[in-house]
Coordinates of C-alpha atoms and ligand atoms in Angstrom, one line a residue:
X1424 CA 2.3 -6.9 1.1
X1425 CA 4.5 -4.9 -1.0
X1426 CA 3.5 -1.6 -0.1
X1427 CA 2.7 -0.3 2.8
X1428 CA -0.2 2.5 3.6
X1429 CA 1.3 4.5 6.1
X1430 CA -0.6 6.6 8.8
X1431 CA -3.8 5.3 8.6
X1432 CA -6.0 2.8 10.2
X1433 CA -6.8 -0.9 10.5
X1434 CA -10.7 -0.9 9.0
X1435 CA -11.3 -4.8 9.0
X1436 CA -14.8 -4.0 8.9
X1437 CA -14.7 -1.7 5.6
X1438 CA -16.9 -3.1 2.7
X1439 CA -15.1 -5.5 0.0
X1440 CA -15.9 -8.5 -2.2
X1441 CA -13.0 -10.5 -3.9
X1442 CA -12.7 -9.6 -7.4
X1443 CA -14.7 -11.5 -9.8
X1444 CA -12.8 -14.6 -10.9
X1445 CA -12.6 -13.5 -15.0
X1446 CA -9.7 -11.5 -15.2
X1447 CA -9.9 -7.9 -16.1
X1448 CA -6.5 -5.9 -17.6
X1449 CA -7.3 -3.2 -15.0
X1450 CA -7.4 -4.4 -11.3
X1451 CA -10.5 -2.4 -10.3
X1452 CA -13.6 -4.2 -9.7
X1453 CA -17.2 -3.2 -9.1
X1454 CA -19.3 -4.1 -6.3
X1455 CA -21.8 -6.4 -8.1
X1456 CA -24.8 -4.4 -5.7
X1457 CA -24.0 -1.2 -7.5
X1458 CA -25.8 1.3 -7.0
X1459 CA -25.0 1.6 -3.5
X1460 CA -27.9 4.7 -3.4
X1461 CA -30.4 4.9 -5.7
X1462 CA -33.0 7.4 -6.6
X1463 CA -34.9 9.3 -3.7
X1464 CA -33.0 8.3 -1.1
X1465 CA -34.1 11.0 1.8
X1466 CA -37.2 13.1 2.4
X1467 CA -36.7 16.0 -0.4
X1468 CA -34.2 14.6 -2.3
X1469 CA -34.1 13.7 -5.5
X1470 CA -30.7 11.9 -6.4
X1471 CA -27.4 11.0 -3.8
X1472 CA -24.1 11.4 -5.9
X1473 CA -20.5 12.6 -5.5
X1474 CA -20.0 11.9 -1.7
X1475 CA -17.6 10.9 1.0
X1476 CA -17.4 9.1 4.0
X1477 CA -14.6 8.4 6.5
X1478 CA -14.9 4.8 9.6
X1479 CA -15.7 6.5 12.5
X1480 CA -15.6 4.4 16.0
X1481 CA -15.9 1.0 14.0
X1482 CA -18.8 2.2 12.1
X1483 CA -18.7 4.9 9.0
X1484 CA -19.9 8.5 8.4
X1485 CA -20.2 10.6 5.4
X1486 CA -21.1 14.0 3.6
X1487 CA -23.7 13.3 0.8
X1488 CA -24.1 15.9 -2.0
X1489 CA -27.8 15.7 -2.2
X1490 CA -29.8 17.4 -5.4
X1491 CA -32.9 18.4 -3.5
X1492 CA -36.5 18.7 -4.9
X1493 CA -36.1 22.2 -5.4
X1494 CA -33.2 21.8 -7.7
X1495 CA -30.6 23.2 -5.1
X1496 CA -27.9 21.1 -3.8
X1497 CA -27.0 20.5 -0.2
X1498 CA -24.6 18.9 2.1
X1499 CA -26.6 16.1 4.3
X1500 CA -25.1 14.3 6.6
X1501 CA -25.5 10.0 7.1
X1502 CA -24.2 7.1 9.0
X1503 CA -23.4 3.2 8.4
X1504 CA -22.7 0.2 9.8
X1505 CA -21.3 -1.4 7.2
X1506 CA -20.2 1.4 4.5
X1507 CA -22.7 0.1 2.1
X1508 CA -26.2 0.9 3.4
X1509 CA -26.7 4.8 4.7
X1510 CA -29.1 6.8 6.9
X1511 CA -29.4 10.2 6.1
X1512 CA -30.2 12.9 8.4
X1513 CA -33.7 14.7 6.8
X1514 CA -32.2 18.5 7.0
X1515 CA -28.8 19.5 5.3
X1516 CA -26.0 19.9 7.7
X1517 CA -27.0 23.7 9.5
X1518 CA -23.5 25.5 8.8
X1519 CA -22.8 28.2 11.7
X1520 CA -20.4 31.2 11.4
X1521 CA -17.5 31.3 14.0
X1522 CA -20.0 33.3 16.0
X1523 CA -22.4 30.0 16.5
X1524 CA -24.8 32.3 13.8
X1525 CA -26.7 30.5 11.2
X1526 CA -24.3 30.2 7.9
X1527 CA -25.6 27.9 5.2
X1528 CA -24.1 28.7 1.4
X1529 CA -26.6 29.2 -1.2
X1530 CA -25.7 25.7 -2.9
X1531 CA -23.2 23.1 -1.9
X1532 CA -21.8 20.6 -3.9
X1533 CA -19.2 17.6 -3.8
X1534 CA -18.0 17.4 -0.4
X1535 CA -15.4 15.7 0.0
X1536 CA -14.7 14.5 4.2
X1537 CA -10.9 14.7 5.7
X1538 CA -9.9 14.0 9.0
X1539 CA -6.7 15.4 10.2
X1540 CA -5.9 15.2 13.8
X1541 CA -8.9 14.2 14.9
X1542 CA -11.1 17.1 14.1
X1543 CA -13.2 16.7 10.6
X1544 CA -13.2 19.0 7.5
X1545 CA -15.7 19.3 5.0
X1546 CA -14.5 20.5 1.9
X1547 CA -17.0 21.4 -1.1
X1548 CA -17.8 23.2 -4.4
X1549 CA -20.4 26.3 -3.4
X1550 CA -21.3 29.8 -4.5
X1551 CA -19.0 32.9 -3.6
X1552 CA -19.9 35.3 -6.2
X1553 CA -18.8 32.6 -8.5
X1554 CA -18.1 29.0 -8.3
X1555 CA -15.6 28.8 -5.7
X1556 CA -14.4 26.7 -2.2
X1557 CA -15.9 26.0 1.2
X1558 CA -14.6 25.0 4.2
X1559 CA -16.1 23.7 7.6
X1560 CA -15.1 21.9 11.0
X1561 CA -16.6 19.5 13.3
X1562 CA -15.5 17.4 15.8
X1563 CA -18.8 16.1 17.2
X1564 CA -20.8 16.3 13.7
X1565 CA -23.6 18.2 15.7
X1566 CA -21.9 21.7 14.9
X1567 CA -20.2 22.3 11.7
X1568 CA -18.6 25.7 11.9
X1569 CA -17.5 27.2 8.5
X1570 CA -14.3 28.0 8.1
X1571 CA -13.2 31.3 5.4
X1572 CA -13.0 29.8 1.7
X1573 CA -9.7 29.0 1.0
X1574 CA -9.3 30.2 -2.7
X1575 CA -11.0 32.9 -5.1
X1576 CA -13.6 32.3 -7.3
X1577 CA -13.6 30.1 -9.5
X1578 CA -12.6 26.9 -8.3
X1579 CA -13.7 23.2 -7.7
X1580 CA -12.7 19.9 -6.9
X1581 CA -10.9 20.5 -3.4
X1582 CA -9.0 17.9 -1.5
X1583 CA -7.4 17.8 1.5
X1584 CA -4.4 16.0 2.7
X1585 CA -4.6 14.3 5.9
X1586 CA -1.9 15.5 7.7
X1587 CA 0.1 18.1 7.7
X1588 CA 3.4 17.9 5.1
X1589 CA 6.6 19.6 6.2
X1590 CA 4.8 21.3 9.0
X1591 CA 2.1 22.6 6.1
X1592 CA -1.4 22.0 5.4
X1593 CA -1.9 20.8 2.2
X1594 CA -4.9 21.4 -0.7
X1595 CA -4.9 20.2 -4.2
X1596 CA -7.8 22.2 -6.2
X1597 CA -8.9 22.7 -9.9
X1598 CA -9.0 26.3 -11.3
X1599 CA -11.9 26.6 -13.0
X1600 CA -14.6 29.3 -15.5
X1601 CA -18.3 29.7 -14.0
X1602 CA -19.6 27.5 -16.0
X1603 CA -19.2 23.7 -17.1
X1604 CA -15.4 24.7 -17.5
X1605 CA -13.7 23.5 -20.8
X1606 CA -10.1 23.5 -19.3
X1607 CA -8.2 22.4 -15.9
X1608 CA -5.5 21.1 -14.2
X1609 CA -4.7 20.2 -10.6
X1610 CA -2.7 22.4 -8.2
X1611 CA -1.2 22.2 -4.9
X1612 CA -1.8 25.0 -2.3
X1613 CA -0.2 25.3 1.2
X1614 CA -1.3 27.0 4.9
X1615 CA -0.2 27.4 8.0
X1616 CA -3.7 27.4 9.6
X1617 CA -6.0 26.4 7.0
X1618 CA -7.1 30.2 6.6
X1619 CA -4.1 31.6 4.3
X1620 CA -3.4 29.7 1.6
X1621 CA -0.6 30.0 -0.7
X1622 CA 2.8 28.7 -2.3
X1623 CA 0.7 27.7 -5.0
X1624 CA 2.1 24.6 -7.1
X1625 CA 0.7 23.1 -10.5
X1626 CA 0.5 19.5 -9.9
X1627 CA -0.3 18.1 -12.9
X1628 CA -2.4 19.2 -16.2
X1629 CA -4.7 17.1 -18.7
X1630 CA -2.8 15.4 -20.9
X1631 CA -2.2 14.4 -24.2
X1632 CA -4.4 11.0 -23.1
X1633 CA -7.5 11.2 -24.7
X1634 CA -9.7 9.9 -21.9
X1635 CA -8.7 13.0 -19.8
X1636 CA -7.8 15.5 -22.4
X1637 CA -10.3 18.2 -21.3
X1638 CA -9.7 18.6 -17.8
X1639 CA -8.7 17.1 -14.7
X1640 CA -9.9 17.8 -11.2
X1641 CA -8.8 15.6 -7.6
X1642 CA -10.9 12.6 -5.9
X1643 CA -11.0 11.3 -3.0
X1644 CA -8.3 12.6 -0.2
X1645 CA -4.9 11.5 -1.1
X1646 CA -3.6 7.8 0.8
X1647 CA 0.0 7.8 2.0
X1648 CA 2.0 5.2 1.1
X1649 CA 5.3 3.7 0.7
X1650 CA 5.7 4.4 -2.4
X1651 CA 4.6 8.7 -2.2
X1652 CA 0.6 9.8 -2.2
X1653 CA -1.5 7.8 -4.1
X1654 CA -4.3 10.0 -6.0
X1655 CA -7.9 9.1 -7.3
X1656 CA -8.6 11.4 -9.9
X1657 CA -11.2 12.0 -12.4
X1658 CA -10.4 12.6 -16.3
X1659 CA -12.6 14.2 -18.3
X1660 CA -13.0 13.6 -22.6
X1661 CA -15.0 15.6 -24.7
X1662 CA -17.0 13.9 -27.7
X1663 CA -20.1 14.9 -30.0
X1664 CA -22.6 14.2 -27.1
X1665 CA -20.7 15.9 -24.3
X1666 CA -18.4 15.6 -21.4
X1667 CA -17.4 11.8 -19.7
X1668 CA -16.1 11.5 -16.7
X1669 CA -13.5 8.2 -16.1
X1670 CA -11.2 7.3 -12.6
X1671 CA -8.0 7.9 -13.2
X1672 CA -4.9 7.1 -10.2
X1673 CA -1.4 9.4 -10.2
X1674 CA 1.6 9.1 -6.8
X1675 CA 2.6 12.2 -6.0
X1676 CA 6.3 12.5 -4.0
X1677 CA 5.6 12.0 0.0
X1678 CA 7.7 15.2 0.8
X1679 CA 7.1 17.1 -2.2
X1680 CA 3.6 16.4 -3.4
X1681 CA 3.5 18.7 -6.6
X1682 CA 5.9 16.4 -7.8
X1683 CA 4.5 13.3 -9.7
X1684 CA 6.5 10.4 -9.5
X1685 CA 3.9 8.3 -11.8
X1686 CA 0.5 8.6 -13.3
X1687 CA -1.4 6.0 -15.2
X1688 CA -1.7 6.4 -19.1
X1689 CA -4.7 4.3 -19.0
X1690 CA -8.6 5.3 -17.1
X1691 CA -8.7 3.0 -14.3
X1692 CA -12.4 2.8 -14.2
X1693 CA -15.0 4.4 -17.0
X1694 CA -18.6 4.3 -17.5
X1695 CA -20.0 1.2 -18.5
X1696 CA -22.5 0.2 -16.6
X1697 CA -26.0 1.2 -17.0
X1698 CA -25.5 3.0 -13.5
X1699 CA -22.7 5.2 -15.0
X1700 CA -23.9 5.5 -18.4
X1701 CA -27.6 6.6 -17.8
X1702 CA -29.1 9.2 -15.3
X1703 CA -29.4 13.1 -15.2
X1704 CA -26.0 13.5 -16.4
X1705 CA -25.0 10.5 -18.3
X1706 CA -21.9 9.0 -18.3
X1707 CA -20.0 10.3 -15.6
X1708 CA -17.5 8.2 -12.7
X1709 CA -16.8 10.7 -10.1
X1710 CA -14.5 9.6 -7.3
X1711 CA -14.8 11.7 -4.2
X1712 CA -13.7 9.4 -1.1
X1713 CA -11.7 6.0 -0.6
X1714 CA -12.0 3.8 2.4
X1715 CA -9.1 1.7 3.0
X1716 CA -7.7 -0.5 5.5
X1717 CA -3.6 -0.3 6.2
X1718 CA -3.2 -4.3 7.5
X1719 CA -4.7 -5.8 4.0
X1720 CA -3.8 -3.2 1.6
X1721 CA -7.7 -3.1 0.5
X1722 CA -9.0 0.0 -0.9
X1723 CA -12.7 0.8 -1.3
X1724 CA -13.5 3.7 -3.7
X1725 CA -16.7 5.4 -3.4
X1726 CA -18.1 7.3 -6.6
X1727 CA -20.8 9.1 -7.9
X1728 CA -22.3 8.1 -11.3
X1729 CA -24.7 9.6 -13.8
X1730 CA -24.8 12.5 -11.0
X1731 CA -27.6 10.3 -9.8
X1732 CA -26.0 7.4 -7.9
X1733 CA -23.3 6.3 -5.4
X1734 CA -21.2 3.1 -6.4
X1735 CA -18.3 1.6 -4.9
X1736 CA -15.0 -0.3 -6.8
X1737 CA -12.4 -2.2 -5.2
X1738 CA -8.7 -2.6 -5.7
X1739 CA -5.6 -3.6 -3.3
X1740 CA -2.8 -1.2 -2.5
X1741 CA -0.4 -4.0 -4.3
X1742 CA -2.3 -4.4 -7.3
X1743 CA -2.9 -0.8 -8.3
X1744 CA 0.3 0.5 -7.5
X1745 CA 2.0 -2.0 -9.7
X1746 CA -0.4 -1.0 -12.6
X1747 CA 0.0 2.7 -12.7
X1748 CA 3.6 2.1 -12.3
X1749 CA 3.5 -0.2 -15.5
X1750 CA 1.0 2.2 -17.3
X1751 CA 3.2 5.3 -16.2
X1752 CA 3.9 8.0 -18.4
X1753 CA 5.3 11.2 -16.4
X1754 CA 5.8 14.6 -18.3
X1755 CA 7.8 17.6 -17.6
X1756 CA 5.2 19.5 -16.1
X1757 CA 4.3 16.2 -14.0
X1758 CA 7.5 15.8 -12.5
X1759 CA 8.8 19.7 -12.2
X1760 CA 8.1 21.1 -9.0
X1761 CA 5.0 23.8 -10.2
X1762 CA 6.8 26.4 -9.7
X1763 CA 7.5 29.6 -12.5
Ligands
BMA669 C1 -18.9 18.8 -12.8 C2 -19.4 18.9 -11.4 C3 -19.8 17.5 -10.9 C4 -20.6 16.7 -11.9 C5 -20.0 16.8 -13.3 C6 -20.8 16.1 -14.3 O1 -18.7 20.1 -13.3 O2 -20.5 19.7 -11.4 O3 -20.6 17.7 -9.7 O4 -20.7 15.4 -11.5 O5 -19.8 18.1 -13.6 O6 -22.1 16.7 -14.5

């Protein structure tokens, strides 16, 4: 390999196919299965999308943004053997204060799942007075205890690092309006303890690429690599029928990761299959977790789509690398620290 993933795992059992022998310009494939969850999935739920999972103990766990019957979304919790096909748990994960009290939020919505020296944190979009951030812990996935939300309303699209950089944790997050937000860019925040955020950085903003010209907002949890933090992100277009949602990829510097050192002037996946072009929101790829293995360099990204599915693509750690490299195009307020 000519890259190396650094500080994470061997998964030899993570899911993968090879990709499909017609060459594609961009070297992300889809699992021919796709949809990995369909319609209907659990007792009481209507649609599985915009989830992530993590290999536990040679198997695989996940948080699973579920759309309940009632409308409301929730956090449920599921299990695989293979990454692929899930069991979900038939109640949403039962949040508890610090006391061990009761603590659900009124809706949650795309989790993303970081581990970080061995204990787990959920990390999701939910109500406080306003669309803002919310936290919780586990280390046994029985008792999730909530932790206090990071940021002030309104913000989305939270993502751990997972581990600490220069002594710091590390979130990137998307500022955000109430609503279906017109606007964003990503930022970098840093604590001590994961209860007082600050040294706010600005990461990196929309661009001037169409495909992502609206807003941006982070995927799954960054990978280390050789070559700095490699970043699945989503991009989001505007056109005469509404928002659409593609993948894009950006590495960020290892020691200074408000710094981008490249980012990809092309999508690196966008709808097109029927899976991400048709459902209750059409035309949406949503990246919110990556499983990926540090002996073969294979990455699995998991995605929602049509905020009614969960799909999975595949790429290699050489192959995307060198791409976003080649397809780089780094601005000033990409490369600058944040900082004004
Ligand atoms: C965003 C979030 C996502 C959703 C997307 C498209 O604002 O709410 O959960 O997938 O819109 O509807």
């Amino acid at each position: 390999m000519k890259y190396q993933i650094l500080n994470a795992p061997t998964v030899s059992n993570m899911p993968w196919q090879n990709a499909p022998a017609e060459k594609s310009d961009i070297p992300v494939w889809r699992y021919r299965e796709n949809p990995i969850i369909g319609r209907n999935p659990v007792k009481n739920v209507a649609r599985i999308f915009n989830s992530a999972v993590v290999p536990y103990q040679g198997s695989f766990i996940g948080v699973f943004r579920a759309e309940r019957k009632d409308g409301i979304p929730m956090i449920y919790f599921g299990r695989s053997d293979d990454g692929i096909h899930w069991n979900f748990d038939e109640e949403c994960i039962a949040f508890k204060d610090s006391e061990g009290n009761d603590f659900l939020p009124l809706y949650a919505y795309d989790p993303r799942l970081v581990c970080i020296d061995g204990t787990y944190y959920a990390i999701w979009c939910q109500d406080a007075y306003g669309a803002a951030i919310g936290m919780a812990k586990t280390t046994d996935f029985k008792t999730w205890t909530r932790l206090e939300n990071p940021f002030l309303p309104f913000n989305r699209n939270a993502v751990l690092f997972p581990r600490k950089v220069n002594g710091k944790y590390l979130m990137l997050s998307r500022p955000s309006d109430s609503g279906h937000t017109p606007f964003g860019d990503i930022y970098l925040s840093e604590s001590p303890d994961l209860e007082y955020w600050g040294h706010h950085r600005h990461v990196m903003g929309r661009s001037e690429e169409w495909w992502e010209s609206v807003k941006i907002g982070a995927g799954a949890a960054p990978i280390e690599t050789s070559e700095g933090w490699l970043v699945f992100y989503h991009g989001v277009t505007g056109t005469c029928n509404g928002f659409v949602y593609s993948i894009g990829g950006a590495i960020l510097d290892r020691d200074m990761p408000s710094k981008v050192k490249y980012r990809c002037n092309t999508f690196l996946l966008t709808p097109e299959e029927w899976y991400e072009e048709r459902g209750f929101v059409p035309n949406v790829c949503f990246p919110c977790a990556t499983i990926h293995d540090a002996e073969t360099g294979r990455i699995a990204i998991y995605y929602g789509c049509a905020d009614s599915y969960v799909s999975l693509a595949f790429t290699t750690l050489d192959q995307i690398v060198d791409y976003i490299k080649e397809h780089s195009v780094v601005r000033t307020s990409d490369s600058e620290e944040g900082k004004r």
